[in-house]
CSV table of C-alpha atoms and ligand atoms in Angstrom, one decimal:
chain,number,residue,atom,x,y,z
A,1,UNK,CA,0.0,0.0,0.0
A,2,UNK,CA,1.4,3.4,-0.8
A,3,UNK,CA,1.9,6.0,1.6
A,4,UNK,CA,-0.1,8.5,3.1
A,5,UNK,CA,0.8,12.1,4.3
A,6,UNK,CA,-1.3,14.7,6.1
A,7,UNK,CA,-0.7,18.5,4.6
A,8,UNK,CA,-1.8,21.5,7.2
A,9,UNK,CA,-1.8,25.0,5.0
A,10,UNK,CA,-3.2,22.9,1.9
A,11,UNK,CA,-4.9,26.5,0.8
A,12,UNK,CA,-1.5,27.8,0.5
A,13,UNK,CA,1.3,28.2,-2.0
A,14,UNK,CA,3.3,25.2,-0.6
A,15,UNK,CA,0.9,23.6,0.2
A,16,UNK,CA,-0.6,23.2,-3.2
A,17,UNK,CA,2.8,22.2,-4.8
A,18,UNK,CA,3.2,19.6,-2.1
A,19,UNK,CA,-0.4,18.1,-2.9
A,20,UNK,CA,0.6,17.9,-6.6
A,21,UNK,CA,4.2,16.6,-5.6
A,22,UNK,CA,2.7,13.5,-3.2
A,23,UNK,CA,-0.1,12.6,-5.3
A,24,UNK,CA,2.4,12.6,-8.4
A,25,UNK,CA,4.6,9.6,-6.3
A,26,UNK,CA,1.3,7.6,-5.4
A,27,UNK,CA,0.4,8.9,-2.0
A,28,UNK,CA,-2.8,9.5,-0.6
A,29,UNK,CA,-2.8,13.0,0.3
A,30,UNK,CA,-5.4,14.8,3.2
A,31,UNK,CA,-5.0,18.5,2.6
A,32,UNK,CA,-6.3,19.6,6.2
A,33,UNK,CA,-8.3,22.9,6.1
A,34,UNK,CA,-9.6,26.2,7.8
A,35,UNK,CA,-12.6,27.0,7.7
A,36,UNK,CA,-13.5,29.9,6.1
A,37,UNK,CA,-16.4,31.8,4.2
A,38,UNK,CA,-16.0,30.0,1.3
A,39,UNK,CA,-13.2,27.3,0.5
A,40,UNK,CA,-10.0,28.5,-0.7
A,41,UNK,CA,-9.1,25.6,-3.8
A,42,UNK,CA,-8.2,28.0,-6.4
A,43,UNK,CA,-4.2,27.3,-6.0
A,44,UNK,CA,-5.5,23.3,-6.0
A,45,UNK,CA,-7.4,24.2,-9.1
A,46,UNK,CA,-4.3,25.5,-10.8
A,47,UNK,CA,-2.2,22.8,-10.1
A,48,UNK,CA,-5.2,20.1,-11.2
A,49,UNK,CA,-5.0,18.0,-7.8
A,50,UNK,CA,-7.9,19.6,-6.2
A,51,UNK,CA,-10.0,16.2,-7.1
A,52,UNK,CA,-6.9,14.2,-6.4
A,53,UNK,CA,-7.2,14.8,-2.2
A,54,UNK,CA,-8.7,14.7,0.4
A,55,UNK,CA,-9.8,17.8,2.4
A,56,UNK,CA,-10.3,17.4,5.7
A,57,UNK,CA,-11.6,20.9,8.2
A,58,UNK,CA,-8.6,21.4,10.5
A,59,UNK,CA,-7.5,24.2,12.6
A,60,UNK,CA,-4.1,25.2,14.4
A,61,UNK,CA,-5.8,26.6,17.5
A,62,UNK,CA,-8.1,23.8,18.7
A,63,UNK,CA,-6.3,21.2,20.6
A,64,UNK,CA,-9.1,18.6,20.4
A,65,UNK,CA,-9.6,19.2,16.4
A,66,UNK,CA,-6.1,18.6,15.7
A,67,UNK,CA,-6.1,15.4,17.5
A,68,UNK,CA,-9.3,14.2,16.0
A,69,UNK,CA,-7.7,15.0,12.4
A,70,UNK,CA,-4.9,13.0,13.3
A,71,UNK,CA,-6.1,10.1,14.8
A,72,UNK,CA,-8.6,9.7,12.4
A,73,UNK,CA,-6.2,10.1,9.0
A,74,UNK,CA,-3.1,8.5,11.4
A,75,UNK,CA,-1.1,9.4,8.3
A,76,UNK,CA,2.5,8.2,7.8
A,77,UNK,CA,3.9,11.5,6.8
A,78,UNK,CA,2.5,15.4,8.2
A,79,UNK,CA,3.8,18.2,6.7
A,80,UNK,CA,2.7,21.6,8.8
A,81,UNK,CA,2.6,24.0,6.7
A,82,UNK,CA,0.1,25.9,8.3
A,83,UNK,CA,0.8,29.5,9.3
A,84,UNK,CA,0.2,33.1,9.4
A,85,UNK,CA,3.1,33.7,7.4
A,86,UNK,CA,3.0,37.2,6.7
A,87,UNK,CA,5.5,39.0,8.1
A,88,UNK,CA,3.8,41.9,8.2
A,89,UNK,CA,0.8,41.4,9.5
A,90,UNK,CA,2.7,39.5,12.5
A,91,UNK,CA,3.6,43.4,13.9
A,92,UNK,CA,0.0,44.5,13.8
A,93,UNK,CA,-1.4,40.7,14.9
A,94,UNK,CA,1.5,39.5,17.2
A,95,UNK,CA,-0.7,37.6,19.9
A,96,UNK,CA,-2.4,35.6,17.1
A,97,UNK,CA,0.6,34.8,15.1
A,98,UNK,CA,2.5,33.2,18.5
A,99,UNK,CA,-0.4,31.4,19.2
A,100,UNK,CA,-1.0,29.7,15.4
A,101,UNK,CA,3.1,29.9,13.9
A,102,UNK,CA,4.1,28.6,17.5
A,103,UNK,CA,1.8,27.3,20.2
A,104,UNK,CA,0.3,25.5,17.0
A,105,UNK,CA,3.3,23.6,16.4
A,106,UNK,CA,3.6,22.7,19.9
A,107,UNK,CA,-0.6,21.3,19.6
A,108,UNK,CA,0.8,18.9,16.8
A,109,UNK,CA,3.9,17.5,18.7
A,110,UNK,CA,1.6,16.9,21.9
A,111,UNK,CA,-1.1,15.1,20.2
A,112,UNK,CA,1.8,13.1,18.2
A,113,UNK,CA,3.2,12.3,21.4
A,114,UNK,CA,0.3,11.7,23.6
A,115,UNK,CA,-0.9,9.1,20.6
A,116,UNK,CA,2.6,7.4,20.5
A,117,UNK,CA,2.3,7.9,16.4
A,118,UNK,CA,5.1,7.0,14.5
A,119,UNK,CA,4.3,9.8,12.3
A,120,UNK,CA,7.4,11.6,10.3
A,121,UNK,CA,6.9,15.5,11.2
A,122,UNK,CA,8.1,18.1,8.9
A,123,UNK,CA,7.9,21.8,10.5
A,124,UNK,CA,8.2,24.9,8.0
A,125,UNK,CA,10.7,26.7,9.5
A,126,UNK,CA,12.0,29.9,8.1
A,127,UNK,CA,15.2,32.2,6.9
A,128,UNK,CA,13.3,34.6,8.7
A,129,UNK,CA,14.8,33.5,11.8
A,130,UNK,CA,18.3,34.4,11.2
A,131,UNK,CA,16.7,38.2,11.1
A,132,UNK,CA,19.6,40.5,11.9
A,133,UNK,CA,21.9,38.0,10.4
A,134,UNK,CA,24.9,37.4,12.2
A,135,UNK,CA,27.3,35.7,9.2
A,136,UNK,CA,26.5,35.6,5.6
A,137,UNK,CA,25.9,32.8,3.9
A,138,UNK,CA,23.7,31.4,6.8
A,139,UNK,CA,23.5,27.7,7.4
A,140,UNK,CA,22.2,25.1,10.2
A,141,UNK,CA,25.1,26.7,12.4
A,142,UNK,CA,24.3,30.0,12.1
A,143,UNK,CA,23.0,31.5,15.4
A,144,UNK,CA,19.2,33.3,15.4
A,145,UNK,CA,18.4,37.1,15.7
A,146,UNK,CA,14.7,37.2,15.3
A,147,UNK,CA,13.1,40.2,14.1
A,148,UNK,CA,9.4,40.1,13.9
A,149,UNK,CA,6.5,38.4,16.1
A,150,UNK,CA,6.1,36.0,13.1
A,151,UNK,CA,10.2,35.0,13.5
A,152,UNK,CA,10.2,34.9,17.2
A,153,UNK,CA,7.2,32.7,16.6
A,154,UNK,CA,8.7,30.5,14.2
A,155,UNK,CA,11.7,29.7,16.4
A,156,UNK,CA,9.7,29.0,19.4
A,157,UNK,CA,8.3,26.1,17.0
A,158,UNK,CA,11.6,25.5,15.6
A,159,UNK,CA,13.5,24.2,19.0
A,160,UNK,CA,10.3,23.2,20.2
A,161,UNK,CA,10.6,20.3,16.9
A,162,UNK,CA,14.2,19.9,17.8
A,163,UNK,CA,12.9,19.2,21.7
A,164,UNK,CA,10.1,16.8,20.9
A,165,UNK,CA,12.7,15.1,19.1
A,166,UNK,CA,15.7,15.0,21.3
A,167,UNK,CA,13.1,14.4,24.4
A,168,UNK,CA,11.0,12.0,22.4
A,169,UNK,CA,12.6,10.3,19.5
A,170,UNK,CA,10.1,11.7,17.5
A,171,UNK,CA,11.3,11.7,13.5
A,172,UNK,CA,10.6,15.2,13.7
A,173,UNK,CA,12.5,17.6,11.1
A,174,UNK,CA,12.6,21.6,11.0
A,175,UNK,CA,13.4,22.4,7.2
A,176,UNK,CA,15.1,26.1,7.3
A,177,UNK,CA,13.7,27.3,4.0
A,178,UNK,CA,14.5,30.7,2.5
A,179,UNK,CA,12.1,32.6,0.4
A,180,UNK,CA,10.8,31.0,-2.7
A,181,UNK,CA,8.0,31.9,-4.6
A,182,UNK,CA,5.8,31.1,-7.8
A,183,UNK,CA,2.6,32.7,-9.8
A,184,UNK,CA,0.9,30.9,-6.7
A,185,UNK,CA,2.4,32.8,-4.4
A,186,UNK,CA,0.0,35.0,-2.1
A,187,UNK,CA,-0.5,38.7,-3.4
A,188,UNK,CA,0.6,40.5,-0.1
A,189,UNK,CA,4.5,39.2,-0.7
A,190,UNK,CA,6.9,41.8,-2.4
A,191,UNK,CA,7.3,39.5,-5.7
A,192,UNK,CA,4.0,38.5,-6.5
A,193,UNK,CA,2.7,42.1,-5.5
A,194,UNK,CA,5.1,43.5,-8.0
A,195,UNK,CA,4.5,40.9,-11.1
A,196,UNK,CA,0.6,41.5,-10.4
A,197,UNK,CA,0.8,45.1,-10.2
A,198,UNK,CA,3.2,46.1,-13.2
A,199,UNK,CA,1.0,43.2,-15.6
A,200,UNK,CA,-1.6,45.7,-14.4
A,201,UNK,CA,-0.1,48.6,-15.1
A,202,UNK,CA,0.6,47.4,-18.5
A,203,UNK,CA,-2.7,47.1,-19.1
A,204,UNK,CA,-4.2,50.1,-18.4
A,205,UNK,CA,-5.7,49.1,-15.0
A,206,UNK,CA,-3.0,50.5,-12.1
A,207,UNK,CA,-1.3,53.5,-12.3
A,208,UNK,CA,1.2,52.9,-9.4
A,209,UNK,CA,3.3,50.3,-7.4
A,210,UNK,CA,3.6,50.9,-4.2
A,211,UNK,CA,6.1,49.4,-2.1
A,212,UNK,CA,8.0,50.0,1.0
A,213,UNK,CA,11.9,49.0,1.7
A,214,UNK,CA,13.6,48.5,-1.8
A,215,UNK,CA,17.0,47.6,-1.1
A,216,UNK,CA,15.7,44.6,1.0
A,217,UNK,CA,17.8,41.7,-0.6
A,218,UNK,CA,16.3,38.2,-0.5
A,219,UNK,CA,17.4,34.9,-1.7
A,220,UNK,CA,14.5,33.8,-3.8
A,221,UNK,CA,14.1,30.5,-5.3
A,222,UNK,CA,11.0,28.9,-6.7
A,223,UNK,CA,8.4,26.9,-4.5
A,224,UNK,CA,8.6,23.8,-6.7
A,225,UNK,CA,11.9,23.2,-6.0
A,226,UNK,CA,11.6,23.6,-1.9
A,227,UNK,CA,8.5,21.1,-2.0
A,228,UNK,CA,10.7,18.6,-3.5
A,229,UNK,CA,13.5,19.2,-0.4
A,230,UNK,CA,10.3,19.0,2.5
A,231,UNK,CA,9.6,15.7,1.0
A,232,UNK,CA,13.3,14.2,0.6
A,233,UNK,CA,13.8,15.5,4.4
A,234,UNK,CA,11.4,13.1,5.8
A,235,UNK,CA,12.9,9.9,3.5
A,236,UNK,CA,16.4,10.5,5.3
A,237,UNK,CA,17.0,7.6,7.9
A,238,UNK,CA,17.5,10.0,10.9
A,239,UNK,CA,15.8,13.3,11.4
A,240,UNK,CA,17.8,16.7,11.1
A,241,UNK,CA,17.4,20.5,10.3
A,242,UNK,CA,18.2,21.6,6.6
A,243,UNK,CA,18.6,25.0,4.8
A,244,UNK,CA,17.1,25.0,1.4
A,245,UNK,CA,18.2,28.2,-0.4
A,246,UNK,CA,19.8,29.4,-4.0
A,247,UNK,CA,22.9,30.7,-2.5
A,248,UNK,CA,22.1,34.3,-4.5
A,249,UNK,CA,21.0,37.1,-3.3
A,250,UNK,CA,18.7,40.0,-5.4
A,251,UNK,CA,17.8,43.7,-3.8
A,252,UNK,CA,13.7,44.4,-4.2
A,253,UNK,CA,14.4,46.8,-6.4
A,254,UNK,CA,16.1,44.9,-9.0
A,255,UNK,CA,13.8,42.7,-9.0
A,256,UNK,CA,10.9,45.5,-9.7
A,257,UNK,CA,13.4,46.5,-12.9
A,258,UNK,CA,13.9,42.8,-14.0
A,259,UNK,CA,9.9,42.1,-13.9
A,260,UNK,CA,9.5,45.7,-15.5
A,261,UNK,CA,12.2,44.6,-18.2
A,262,UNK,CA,9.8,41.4,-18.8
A,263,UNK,CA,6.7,43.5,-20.0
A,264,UNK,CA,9.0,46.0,-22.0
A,265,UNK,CA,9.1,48.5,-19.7
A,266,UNK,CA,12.7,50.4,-19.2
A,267,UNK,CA,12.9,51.7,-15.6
A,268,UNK,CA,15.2,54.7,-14.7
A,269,UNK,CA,15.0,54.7,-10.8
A,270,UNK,CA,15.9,58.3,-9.1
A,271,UNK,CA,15.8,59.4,-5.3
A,272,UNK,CA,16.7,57.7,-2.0
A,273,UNK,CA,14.5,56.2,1.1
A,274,UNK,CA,11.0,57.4,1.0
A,275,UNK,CA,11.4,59.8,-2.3
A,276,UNK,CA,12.4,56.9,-4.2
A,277,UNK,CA,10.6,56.5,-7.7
A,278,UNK,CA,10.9,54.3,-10.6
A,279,UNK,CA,10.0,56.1,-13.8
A,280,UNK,CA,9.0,54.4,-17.2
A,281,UNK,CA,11.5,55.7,-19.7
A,282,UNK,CA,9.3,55.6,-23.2
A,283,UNK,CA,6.1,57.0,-21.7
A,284,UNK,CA,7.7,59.3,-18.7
A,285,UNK,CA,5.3,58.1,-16.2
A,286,UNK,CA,6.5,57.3,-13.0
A,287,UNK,CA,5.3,54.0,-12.1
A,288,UNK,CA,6.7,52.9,-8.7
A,289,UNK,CA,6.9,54.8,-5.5
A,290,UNK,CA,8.1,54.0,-2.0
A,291,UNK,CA,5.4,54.6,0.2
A,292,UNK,CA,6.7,54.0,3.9
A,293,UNK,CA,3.1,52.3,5.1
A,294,UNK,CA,5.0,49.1,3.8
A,295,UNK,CA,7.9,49.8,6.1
A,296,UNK,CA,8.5,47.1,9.1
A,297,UNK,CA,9.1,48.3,12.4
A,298,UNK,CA,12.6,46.5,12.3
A,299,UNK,CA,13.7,45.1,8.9
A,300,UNK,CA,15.9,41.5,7.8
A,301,UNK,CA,17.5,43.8,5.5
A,302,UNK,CA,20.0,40.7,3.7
A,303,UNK,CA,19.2,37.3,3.9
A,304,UNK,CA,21.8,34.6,1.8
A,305,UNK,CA,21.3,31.0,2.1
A,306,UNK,CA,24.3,28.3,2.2
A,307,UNK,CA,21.9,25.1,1.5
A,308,UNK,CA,25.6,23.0,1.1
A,309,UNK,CA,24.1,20.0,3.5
A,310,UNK,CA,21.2,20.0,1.5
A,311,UNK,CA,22.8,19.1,-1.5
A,312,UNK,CA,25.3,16.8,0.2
A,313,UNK,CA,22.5,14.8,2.3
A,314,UNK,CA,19.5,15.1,0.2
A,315,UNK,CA,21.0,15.4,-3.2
A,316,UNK,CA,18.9,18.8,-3.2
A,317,UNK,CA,19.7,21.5,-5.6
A,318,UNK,CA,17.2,24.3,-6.8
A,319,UNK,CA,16.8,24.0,-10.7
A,320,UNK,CA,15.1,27.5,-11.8
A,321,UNK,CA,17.2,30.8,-11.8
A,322,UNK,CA,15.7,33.8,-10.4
A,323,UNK,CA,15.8,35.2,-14.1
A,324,UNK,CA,13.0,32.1,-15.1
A,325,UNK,CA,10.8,32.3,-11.8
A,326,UNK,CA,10.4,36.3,-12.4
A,327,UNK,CA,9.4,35.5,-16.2
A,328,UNK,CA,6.8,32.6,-15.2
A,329,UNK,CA,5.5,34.7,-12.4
A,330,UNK,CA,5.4,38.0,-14.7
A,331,UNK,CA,3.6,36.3,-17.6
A,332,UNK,CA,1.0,34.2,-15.0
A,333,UNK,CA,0.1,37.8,-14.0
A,334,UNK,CA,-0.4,39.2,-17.6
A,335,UNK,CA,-2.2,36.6,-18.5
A,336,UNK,CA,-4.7,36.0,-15.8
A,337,UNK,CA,-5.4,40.1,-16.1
A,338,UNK,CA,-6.0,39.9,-20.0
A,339,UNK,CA,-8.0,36.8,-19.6
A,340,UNK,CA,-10.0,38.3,-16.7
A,341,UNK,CA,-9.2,34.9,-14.4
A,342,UNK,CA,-7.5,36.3,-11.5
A,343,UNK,CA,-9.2,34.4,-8.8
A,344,UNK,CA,-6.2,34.7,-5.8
B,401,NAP,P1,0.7,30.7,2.6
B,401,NAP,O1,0.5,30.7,1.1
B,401,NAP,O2,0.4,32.0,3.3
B,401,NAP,O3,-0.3,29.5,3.2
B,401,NAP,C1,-0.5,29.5,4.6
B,401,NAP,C2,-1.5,28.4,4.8
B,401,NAP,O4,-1.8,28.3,6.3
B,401,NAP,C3,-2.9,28.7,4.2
B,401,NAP,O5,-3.4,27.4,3.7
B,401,NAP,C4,-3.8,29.1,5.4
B,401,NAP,O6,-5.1,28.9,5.2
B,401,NAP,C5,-3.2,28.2,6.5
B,401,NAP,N1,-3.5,28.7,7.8
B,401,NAP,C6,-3.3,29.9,8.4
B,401,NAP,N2,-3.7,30.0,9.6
B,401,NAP,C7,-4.2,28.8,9.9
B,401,NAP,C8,-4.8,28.2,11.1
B,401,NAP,N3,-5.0,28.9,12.2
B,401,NAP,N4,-5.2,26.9,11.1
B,401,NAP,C9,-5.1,26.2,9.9
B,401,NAP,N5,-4.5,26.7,8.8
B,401,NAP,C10,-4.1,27.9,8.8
B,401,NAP,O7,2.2,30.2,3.0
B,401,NAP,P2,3.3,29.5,2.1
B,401,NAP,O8,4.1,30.5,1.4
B,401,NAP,O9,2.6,28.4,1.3
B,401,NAP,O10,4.2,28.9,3.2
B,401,NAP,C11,4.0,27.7,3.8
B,401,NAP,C12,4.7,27.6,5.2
B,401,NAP,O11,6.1,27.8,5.0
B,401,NAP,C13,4.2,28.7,6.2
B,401,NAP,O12,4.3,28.1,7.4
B,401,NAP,C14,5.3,29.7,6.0
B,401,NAP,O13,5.4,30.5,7.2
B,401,NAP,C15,6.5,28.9,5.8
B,401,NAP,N6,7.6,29.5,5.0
B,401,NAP,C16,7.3,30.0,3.8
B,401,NAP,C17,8.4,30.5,3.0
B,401,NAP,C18,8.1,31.1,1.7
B,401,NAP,O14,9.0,31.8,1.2
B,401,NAP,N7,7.0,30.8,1.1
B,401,NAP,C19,9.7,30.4,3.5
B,401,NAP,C20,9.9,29.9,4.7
B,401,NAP,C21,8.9,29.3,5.5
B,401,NAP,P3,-6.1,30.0,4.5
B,401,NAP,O15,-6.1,29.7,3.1
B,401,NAP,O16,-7.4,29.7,5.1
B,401,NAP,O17,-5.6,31.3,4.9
B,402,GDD,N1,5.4,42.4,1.3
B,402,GDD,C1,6.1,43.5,0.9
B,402,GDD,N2,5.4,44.5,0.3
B,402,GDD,N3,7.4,43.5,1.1
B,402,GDD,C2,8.1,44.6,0.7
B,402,GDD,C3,7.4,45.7,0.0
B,402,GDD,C4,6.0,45.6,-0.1
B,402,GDD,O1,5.4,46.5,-0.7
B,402,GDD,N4,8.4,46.6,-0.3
B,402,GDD,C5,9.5,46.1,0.1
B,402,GDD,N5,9.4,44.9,0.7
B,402,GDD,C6,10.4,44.1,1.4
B,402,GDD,C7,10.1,43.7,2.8
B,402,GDD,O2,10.3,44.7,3.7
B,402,GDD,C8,11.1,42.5,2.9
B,402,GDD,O3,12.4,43.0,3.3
B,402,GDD,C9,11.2,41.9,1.5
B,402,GDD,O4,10.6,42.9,0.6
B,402,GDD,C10,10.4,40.6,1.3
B,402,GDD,O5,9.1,40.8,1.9
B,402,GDD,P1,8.0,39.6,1.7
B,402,GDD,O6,7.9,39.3,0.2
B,402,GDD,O7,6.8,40.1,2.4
B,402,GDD,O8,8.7,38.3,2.4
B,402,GDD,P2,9.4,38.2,3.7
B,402,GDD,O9,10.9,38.0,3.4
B,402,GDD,O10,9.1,39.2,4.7
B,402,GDD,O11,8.8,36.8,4.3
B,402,GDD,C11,8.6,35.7,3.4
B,402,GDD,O12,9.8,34.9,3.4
B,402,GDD,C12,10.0,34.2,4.7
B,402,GDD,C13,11.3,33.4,4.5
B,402,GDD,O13,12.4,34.2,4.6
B,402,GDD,C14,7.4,34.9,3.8
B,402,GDD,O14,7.1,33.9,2.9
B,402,GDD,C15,7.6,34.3,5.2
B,402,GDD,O15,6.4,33.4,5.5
B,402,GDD,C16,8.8,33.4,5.1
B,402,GDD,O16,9.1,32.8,6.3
């Protein structure tokens, strides 16, 4: 009988990627599920495994719900990819972000515990957590400076996985993953907000970008690949912590000009900090504009991954370049605005 693997955050970018990944190598997949208004599918659509899984209703917060879910599916493999992942939002929302990025964590490993399950446990950890980053490249050594309520969240559930499994034995695994993205990705993050909004621009139905700190850098790789690392993780013999990362680093703004480059648009940027704009150089509009509402109260302003144990352990490597994920996520946009099928 083939495997079977329970995947919190199903809604979500990962989360759809995952579903498509596992039912792809014959497992039977439970995409566990908020409830909400109406049910959030449309990344499961997209990806054509919507009819492929199982949904099952399934909250972070409530003790007794989690352990139902699990008992019930007792699946060999969970991946919790569950979060308020927003960084963001987690200054404005702190109480509820520690209570579903961590104490949720902590819910999972108890009722994994408490049912003696023999469940492998992957926990989405985050670059994020290495905030005010203390050496660059960063790796499984590198020590932690977190620098938002959704960071100091996510290492509370980070050493709490490392102390279920050192306490326990549990096969629990924290993967350390830097940021990655897709035309899946949600349109609050800087990338997606800036493929969606210049396809718009384009054509004729935005005037302006807004964003907040441009010479952020981040080391961006594409979801796909990362999926494929959370799954090879849990087939190790032992578990262990992992960086998955692209080892290259990009400011914001070059990747506004390299998106902008991808629609024919030739930006000429001018000012500093808050007076920075981005002017289109054939029409003379100016298109982007810092507006510091998107500022953070404290900023990770360089994040680098070194993902060398990855690739040694798991035979993981990332196989899109930032140059291909910023076309696929640039001509997603365009099309789903000219076809009128934007539905996330
Ligand atoms: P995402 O698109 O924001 O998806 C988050 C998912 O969590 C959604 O399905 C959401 O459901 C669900 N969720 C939120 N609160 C919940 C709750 N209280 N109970 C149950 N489900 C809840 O995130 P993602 O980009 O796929 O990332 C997946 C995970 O990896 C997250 O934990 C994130 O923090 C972490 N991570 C992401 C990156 C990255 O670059 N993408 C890097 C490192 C780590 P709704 O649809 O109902 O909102
Ligand atoms: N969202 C956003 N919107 N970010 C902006 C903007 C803007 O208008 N302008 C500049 N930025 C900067 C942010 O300040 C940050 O430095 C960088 O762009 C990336 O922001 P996000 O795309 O929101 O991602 P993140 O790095 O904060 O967090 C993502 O990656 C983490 C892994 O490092 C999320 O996916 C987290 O869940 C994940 O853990």
């Amino acid at each position: 009988m083939g495997k079977s693997a329970l995947i919190t955050g199903i809604s979500g970018q990962d989360g759809a990627y995952l579903a498509r990944l596992l039912v792809d190598k014959g497992y039977k997949v439970y995409g566990a599920q908020r409830r909400g208004a109406s049910l959030n599918t449309a990344r499961l659509e997209e990806l054509g495994v919507l009819n492929e899984i199982e949904t099952v209703p399934f909250e972070l917060l409530e003790y007794a719900n989690i352990s139902s879910v699990l008992n019930q599916v007792a699946p060999d493999e969970v991946y919790n990819l569950a979060a308020q992942s927003f960084v963001g939002t987690s200054f404005d929302q702190p109480l509820y972000t520690g209570d579903v990025d961590g104490m949720g964590v902590l819910r999972m490993l108890e009722v994994l515990r408490s049912m003696g399950s023999k469940a492998r446990f992957y926990q989405a950890s985050t670059s994020e957590m290495f905030g005010k980053v203390k050496e660059t490249p960063q790796n499984e050594e590198t020590p932690f400076h977190p620098r938002s309520p959704y960071a100091v969240a996510k290492l509370y559930a980070h050493w709490i996985v490392v102390n279920y499994r050192e306490s326990y034995n549990m096969f629990a695994t924290s993967g350390i993953l830097f940021n990655h993205e897709s035309p899946l990705r949600g349109a609050e993050f800087v990338t997606r907000k800036v493929t969606l909004a210049l396809a718009r621009i384009v054509q004729g139905e935005q005037d302006v970008l807004s964003v907040g700190n441009v010479e952020a850098e981040r080391d961006w790789g594409f979801a796909g690949d990362y999926v494929e690392g959370m799954w090879r993780m849990l087939q190790q013999d032992e578990p262990d912590d992992y960086v998955l990362a692209t080892g290259r680093t990009t400011k914001v703004r070059d990747f506004i000009t390299a998106s902008a480059k991808a629609l024919d648009l030739d930006l000429e940027w001018d000012g500093e900090g808050e007076q920075t704009t981005a002017t289109d150089k054939k029409s003379g509009k100016v298109i982007v504009r810092v507006d510091p509402q998107f500022f953070r109260p404290a900023e990770v302003e360089l994040l680098l991954g070194d993902a060398a144990k990855a690739k040694d352990k798991l035979g993981w490597e990332p196989t899109v370049q930032l140059e291909e994920l910023t076309e696929m996520m640039v001509r997603a946009d365009y099309d789903r605005i000219k076809n009128g099928s934007l539905k996330f």
